[in-house]
GROMACS .gro file of C-alpha atoms in nm:
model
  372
    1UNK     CA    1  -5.272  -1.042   4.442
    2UNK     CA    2  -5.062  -1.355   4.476
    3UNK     CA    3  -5.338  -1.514   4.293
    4UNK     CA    4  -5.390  -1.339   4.011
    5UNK     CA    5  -5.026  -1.356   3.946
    6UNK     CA    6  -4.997  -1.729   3.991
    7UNK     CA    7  -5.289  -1.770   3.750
    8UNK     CA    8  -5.135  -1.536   3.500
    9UNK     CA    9  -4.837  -1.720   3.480
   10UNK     CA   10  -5.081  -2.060   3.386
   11UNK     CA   11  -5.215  -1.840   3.131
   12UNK     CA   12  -4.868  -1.735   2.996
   13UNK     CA   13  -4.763  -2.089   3.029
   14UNK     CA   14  -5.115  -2.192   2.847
   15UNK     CA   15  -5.029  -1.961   2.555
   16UNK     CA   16  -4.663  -2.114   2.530
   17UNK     CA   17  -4.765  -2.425   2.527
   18UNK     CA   18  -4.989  -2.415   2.194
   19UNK     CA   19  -4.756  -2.156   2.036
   20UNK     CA   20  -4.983  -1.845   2.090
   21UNK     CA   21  -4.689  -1.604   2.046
   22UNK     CA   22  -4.509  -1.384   1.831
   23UNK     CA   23  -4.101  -1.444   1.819
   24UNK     CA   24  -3.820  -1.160   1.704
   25UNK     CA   25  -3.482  -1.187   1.773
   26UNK     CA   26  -3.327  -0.922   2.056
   27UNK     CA   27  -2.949  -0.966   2.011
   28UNK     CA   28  -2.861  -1.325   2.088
   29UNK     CA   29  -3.197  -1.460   2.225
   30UNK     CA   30  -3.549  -1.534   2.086
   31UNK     CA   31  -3.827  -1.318   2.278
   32UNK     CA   32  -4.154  -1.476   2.296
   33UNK     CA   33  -4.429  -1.147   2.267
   34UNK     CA   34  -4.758  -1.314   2.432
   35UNK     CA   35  -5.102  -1.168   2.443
   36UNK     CA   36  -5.222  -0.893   2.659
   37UNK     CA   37  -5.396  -0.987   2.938
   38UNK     CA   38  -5.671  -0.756   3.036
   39UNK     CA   39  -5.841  -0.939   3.333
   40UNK     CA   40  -5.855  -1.233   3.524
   41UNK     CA   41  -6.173  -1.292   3.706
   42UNK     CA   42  -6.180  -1.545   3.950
   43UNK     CA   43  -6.470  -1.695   4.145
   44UNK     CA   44  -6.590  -2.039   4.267
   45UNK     CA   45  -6.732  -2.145   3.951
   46UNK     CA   46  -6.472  -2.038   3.738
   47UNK     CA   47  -6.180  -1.841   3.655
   48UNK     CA   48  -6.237  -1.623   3.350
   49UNK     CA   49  -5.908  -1.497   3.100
   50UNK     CA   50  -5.980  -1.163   2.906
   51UNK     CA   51  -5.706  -1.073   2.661
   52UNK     CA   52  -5.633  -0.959   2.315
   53UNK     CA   53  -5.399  -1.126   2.076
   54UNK     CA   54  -5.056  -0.934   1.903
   55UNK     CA   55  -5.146  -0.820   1.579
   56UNK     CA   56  -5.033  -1.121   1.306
   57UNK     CA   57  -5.133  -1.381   1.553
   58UNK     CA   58  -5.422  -1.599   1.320
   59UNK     CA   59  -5.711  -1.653   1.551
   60UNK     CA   60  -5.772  -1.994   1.411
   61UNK     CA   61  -5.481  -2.076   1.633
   62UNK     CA   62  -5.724  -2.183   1.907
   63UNK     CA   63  -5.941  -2.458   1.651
   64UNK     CA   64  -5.644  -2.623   1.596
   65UNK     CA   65  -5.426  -2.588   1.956
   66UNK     CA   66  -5.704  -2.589   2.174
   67UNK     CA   67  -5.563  -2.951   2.327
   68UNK     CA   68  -5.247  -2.710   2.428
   69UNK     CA   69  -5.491  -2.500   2.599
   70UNK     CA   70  -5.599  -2.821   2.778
   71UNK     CA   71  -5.316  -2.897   2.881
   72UNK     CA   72  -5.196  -2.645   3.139
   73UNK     CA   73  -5.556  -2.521   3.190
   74UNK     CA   74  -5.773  -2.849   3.221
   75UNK     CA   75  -6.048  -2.994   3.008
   76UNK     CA   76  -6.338  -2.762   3.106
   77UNK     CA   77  -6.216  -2.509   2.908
   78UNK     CA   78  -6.392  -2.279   2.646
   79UNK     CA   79  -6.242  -1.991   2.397
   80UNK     CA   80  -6.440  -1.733   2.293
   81UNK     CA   81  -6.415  -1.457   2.097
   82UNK     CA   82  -6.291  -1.333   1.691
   83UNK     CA   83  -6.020  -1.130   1.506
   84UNK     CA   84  -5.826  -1.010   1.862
   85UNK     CA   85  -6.048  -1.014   2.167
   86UNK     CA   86  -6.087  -1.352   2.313
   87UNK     CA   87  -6.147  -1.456   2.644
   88UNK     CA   88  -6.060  -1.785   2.813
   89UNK     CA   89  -6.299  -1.985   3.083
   90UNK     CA   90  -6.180  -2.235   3.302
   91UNK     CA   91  -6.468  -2.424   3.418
   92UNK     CA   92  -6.429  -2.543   3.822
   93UNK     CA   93  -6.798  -2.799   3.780
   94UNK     CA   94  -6.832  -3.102   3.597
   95UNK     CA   95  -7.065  -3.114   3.341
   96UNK     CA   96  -7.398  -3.315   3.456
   97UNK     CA   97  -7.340  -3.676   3.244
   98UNK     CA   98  -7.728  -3.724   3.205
   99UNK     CA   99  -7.993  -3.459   3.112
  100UNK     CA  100  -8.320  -3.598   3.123
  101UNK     CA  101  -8.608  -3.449   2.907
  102UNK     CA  102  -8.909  -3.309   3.139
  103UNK     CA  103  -9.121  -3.088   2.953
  104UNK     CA  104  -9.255  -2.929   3.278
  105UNK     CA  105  -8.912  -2.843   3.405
  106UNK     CA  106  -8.836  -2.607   3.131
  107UNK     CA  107  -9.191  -2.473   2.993
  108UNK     CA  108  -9.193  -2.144   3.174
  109UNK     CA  109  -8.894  -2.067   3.036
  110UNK     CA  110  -9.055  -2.120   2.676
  111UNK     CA  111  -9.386  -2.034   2.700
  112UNK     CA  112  -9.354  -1.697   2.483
  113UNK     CA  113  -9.106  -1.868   2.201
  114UNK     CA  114  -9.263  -1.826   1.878
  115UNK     CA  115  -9.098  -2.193   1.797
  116UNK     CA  116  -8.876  -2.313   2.089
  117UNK     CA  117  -8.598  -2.534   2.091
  118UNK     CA  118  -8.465  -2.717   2.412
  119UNK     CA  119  -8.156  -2.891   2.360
  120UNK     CA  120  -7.980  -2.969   2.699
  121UNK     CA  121  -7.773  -2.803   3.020
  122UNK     CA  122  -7.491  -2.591   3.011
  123UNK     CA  123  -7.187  -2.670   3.297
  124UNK     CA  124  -7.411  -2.450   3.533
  125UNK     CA  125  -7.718  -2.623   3.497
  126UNK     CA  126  -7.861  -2.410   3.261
  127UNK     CA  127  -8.119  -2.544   2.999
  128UNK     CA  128  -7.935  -2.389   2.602
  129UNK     CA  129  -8.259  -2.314   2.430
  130UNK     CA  130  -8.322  -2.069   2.166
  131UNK     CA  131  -8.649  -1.932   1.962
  132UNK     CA  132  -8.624  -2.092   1.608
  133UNK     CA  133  -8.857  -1.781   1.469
  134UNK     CA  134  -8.504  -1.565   1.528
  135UNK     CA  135  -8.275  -1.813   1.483
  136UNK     CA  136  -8.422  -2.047   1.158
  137UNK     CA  137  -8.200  -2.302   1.076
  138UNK     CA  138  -8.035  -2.557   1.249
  139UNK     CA  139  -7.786  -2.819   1.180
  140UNK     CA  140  -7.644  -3.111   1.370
  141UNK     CA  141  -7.395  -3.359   1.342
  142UNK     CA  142  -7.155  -3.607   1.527
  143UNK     CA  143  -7.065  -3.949   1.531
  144UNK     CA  144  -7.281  -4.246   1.599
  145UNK     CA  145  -7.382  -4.239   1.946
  146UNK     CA  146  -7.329  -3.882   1.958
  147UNK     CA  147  -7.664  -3.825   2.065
  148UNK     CA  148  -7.855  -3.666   1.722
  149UNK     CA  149  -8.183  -3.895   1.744
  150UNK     CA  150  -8.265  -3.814   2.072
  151UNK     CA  151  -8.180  -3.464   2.023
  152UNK     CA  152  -8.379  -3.457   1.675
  153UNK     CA  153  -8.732  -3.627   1.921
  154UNK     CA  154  -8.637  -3.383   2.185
  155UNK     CA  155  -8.629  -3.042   1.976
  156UNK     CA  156  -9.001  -3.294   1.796
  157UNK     CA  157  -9.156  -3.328   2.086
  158UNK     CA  158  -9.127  -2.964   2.258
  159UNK     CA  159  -9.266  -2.823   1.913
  160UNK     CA  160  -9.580  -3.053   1.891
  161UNK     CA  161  -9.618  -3.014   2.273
  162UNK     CA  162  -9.624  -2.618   2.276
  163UNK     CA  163  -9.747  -2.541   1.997
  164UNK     CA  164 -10.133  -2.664   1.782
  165UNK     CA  165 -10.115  -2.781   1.384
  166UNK     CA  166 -10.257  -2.406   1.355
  167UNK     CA  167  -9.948  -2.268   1.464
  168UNK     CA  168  -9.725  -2.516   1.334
  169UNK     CA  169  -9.664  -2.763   1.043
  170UNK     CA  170  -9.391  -3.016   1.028
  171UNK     CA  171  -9.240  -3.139   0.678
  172UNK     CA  172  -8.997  -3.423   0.782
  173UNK     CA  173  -8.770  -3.632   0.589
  174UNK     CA  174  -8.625  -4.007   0.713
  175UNK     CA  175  -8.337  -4.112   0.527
  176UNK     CA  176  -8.122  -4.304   0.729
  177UNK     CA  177  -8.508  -4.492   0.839
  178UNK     CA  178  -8.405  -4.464   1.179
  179UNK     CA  179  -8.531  -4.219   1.420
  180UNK     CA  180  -8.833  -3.970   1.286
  181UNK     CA  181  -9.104  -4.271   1.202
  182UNK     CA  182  -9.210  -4.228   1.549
  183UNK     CA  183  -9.365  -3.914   1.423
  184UNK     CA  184  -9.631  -4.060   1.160
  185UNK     CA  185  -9.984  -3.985   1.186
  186UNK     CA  186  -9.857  -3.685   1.436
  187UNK     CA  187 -10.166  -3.380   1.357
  188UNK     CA  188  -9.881  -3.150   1.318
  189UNK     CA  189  -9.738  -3.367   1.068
  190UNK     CA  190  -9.779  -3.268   0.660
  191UNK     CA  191  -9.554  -3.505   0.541
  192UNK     CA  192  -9.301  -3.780   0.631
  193UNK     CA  193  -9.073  -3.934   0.355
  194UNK     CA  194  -8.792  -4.159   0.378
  195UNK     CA  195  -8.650  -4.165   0.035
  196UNK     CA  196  -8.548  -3.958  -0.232
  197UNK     CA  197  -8.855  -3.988  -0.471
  198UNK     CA  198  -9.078  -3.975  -0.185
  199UNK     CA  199  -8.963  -3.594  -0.090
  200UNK     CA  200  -9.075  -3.464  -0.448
  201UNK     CA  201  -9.432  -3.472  -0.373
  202UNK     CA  202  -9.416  -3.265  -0.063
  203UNK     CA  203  -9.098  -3.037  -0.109
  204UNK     CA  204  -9.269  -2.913  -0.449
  205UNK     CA  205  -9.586  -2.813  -0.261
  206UNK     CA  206  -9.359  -2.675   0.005
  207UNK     CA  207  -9.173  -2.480  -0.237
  208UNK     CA  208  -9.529  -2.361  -0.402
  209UNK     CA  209  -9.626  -2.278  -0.060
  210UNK     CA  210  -9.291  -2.025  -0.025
  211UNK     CA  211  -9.381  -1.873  -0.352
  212UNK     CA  212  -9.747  -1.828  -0.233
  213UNK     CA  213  -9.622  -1.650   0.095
  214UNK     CA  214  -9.340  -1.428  -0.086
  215UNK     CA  215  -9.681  -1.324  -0.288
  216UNK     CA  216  -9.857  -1.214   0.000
  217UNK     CA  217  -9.585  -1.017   0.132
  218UNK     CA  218  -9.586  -0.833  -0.192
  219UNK     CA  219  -9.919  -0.777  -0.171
  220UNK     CA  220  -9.937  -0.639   0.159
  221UNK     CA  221  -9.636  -0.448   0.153
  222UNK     CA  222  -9.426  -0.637   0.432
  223UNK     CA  223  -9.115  -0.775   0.440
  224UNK     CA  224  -9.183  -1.054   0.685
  225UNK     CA  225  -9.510  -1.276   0.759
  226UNK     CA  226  -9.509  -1.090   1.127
  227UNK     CA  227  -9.620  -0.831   0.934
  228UNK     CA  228  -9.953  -0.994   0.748
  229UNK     CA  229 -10.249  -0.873   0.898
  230UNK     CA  230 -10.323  -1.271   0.900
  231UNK     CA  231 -10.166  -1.513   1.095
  232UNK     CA  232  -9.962  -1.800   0.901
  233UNK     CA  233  -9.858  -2.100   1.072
  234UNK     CA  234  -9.464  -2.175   1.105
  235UNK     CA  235  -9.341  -2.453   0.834
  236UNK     CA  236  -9.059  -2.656   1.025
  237UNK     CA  237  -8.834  -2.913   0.770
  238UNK     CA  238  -8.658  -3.171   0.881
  239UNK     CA  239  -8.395  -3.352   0.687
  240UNK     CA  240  -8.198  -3.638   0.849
  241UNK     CA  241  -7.909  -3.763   0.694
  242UNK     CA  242  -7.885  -3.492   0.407
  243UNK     CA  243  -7.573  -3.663   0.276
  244UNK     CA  244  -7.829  -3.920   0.137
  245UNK     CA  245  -7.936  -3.687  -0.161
  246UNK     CA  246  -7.649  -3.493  -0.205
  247UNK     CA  247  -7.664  -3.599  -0.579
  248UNK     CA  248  -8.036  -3.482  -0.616
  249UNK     CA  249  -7.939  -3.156  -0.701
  250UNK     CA  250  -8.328  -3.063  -0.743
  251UNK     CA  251  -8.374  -3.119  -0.355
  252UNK     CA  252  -8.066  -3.004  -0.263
  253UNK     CA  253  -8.131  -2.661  -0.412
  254UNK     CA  254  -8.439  -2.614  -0.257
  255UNK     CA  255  -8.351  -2.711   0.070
  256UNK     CA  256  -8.114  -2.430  -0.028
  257UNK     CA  257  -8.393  -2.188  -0.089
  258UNK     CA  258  -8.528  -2.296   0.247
  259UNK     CA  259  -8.223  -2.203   0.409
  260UNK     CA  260  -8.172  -1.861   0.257
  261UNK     CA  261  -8.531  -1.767   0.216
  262UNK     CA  262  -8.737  -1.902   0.478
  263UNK     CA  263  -8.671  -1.687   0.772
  264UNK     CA  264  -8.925  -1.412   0.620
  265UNK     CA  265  -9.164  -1.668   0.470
  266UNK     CA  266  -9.172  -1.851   0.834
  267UNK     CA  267  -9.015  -2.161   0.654
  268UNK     CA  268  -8.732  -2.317   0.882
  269UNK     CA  269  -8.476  -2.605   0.847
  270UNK     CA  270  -8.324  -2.842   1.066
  271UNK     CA  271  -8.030  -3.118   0.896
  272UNK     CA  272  -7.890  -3.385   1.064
  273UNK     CA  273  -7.591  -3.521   0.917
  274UNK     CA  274  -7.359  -3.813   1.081
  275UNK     CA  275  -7.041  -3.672   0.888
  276UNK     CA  276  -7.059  -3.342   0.791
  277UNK     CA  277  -7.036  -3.330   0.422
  278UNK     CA  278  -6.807  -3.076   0.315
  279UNK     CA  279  -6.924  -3.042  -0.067
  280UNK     CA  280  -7.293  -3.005   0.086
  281UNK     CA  281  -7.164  -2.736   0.321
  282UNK     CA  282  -6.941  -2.555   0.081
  283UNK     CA  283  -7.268  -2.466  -0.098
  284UNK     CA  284  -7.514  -2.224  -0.027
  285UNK     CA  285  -7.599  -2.361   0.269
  286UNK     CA  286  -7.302  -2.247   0.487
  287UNK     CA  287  -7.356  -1.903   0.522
  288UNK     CA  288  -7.735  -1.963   0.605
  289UNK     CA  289  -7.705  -2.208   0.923
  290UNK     CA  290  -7.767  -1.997   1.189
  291UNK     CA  291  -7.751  -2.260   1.470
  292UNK     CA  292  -7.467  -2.513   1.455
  293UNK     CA  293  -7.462  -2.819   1.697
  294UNK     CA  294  -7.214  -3.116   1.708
  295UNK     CA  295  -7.150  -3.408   1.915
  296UNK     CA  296  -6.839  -3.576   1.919
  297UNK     CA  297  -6.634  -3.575   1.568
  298UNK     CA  298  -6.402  -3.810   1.402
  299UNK     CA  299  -6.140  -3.530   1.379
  300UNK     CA  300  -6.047  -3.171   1.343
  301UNK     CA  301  -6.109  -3.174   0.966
  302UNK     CA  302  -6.479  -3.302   1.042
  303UNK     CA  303  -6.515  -3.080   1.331
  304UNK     CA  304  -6.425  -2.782   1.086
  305UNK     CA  305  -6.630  -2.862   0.811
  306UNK     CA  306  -6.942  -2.905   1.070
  307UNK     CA  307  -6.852  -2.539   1.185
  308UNK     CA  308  -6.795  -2.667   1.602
  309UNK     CA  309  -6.400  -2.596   1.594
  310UNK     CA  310  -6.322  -2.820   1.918
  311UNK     CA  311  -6.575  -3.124   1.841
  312UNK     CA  312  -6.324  -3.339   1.775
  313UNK     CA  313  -6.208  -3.326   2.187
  314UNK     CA  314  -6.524  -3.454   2.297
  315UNK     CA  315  -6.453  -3.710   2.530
  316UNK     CA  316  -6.582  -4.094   2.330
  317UNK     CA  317  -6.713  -4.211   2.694
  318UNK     CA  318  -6.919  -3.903   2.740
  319UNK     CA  319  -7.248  -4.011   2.587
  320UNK     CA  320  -7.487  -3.684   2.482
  321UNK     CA  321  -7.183  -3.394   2.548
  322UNK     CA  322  -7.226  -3.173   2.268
  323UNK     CA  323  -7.082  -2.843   2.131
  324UNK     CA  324  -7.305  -2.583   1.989
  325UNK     CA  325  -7.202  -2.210   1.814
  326UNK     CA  326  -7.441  -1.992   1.790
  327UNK     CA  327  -7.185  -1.682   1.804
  328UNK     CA  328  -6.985  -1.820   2.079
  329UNK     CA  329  -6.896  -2.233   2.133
  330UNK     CA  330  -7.051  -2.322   2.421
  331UNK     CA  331  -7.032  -2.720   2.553
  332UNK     CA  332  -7.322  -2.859   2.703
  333UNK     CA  333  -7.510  -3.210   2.797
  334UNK     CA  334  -7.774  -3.290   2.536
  335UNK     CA  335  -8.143  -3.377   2.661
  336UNK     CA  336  -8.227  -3.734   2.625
  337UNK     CA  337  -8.537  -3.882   2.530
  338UNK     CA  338  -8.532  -4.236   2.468
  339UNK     CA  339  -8.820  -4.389   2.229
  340UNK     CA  340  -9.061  -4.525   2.482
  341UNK     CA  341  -9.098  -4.182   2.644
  342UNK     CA  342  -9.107  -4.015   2.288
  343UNK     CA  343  -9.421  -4.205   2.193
  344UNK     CA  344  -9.618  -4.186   2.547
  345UNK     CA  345  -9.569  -3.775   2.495
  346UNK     CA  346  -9.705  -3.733   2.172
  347UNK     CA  347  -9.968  -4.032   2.153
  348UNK     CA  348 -10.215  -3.749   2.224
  349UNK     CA  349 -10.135  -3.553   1.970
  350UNK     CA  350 -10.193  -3.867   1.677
  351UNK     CA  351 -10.444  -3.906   1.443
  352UNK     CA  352 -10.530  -4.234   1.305
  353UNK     CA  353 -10.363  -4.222   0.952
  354UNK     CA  354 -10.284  -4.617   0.785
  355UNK     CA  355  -9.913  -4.677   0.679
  356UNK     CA  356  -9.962  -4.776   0.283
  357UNK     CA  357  -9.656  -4.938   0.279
  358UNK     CA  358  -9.304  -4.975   0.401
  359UNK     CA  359  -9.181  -4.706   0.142
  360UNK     CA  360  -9.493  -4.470   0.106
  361UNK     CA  361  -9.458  -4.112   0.233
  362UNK     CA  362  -9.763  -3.998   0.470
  363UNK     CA  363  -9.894  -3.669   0.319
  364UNK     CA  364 -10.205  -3.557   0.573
  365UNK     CA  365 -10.401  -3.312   0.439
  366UNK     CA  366 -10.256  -2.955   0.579
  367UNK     CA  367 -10.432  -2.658   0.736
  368UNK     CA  368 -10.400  -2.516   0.366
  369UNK     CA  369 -10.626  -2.773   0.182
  370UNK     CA  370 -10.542  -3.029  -0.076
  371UNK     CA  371 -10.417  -2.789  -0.338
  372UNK     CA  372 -10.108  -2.657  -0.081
   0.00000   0.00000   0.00000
């Protein structure tokens, strides 16, 4: 019992301390109204707050005062929750500071993902993965050195590893000419670009290839490619460093389409941005990223706009820590797969395909034929 108290009154003193009260007036003094505290459960791993906030409290309160939070509670701390009913956890491990990628170590807990992504350990040692046929679009951001490329090879590598170019093609784009040239001549590989121009070719075909599927589920009366009595491979896009061609409105509006329309079609979309661009994120886009993941960011505003309230608190000297919202904000340790490793795992999986030139895009002929 003593317990419980003391750690209620850290709670109490948490909540005073980032001004997560309502104030009236009772005669002379200024009452502070708090919110009600429904449990506290507390265990060797962690001490858990449930609790509800006083009507005209603004739930944002916790994006912006979470360092408040910190401050009484510590700095493995994570707020869940929407509108009134949040809860509070107070983390008693560290998180692990390197996470390194073994395929082996996490297949079984793949093996019937449609497409699965891998992208690291929670606190507990528990691999965050999720299957990208449910959940279709992804984006990440974060500072330099926040860990994106090897995240981008990581979530790469696990597709071509589990799944054959029958089940799965890969349309990627390069901008920043940095990380996803390691993929060329991959067999699951359609089409890699890394500028602009060289995207029409492919994204036109890809959009073709949408309206060709939308078609068949007409046809056959279904509302999702599950239900063909066919099977279609999955179409995974890649786009790194979106900001690039925010002023190629043509691309930008049907990686748009992608977003909103894909899930049925079995068309999915991953964008890596360094900033998060808020006039590409104001757009149609917003509403249709299902899977949010950001490393550390420059500050609150960025963290906002990149939908990770919090990502702004990541700690600069802790290389690969990540946040990621699904419906909760969860931190974790992101895989890493340095570029040496990347290209022993998927040598087996390259065909021998000649680079034209420096700027030419690789367009492979897909499982559809020359006229997809």
């Amino acid at each position: 019992m003593f317990t419980k108290l003391k750690l209620r009154g850290q709670l109490i003193r948490a909540f005073k301390n980032a001004e997560v009260y309502k104030s009236y007036k009772r005669g002379d003094r200024t009452v502070h109204q708090y919110p009600r505290i429904h449990h506290i459960d507390n265990t060797d791993a962690y001490t858990r707050y449930s609790f509800s906030l006083i009507n005209g409290i603004n739930p944002k309160v916790f994006d912006d005062k979470l360092w408040a939070i910190k401050q009484v509670l510590g700095s493995n701390v994570e707020v869940n929750g929407k509108l009134k009913n949040f809860s509070i956890t107070v983390h008693k491990k560290s998180m692990p500071k390197l996470v390194k990628y073994n395929y082996e170590d996490f297949k079984p807990e793949i093996e019937r993902m449609e497409l699965p992504v891998v992208v690291g350990k929670d606190i507990y040692g528990n691999y965050i993965s999720w299957d990208m046929a449910e959940l279709e679009t992804l984006l990440v951001s974060g500072e330099i050195g926040a860990g994106k490329s090897s995240l981008l090879r990581a979530i790469l590598s696990t597709l071509i590893k589990s799944k054959s170019p029958d089940e799965i093609r890969l349309v990627l784009a390069d901008l920043k000419r940095a990380d996803l040239g390691l993929f060329h001549g991959v067999e699951h590989v359609d089409s890699l670009s890394f500028e602009a121009k060289e995207m029409i070719k492919p994204f036109t075909k890809l959009r073709a290839e949408m309206y060709r599927r939308g078609d068949l589920l007409l046809e056959h009366g279904v509302t999702h490619i599950k239900g063909l009595p066919f099977k279609l491979p999955r179409i995974v896009t890649v786009v790194d460093e979106m900001s690039i061609i925010k002023k190629e409105r043509d691309l930008v509006e049907l990686i748009e389409q992608i977003a909103s329309q894909g899930r049925a079609l079995g068309v999915h979309l991953v964008i890596a941005m360094q900033r998060p661009d808020a006039d590409l994120l104001k757009s149609a886009l917003k509403s249709n990223l299902r899977v949010r993941i950001s490393g550390r960011q420059a500050d609150a505003t960025n963290a906002k706009v990149a939908g990770v309230p919090g990502a702004h608190e990541i700690d600069a000297g802790a290389r690969g820590r990540m946040m990621i919202k699904i419906d909760d904000i969860q931190t974790f340790q992101g895989v890493f797969l340095d570029e040496e490793e990347c290209k022993r795992m998927i040598a087996p999986f390259k065909k021998d395909v000649p680079i034209k030139s420096a700027q030419t895009e690789q367009l492979v002929e897909s499982i559809f034929g020359e006229e997809w």
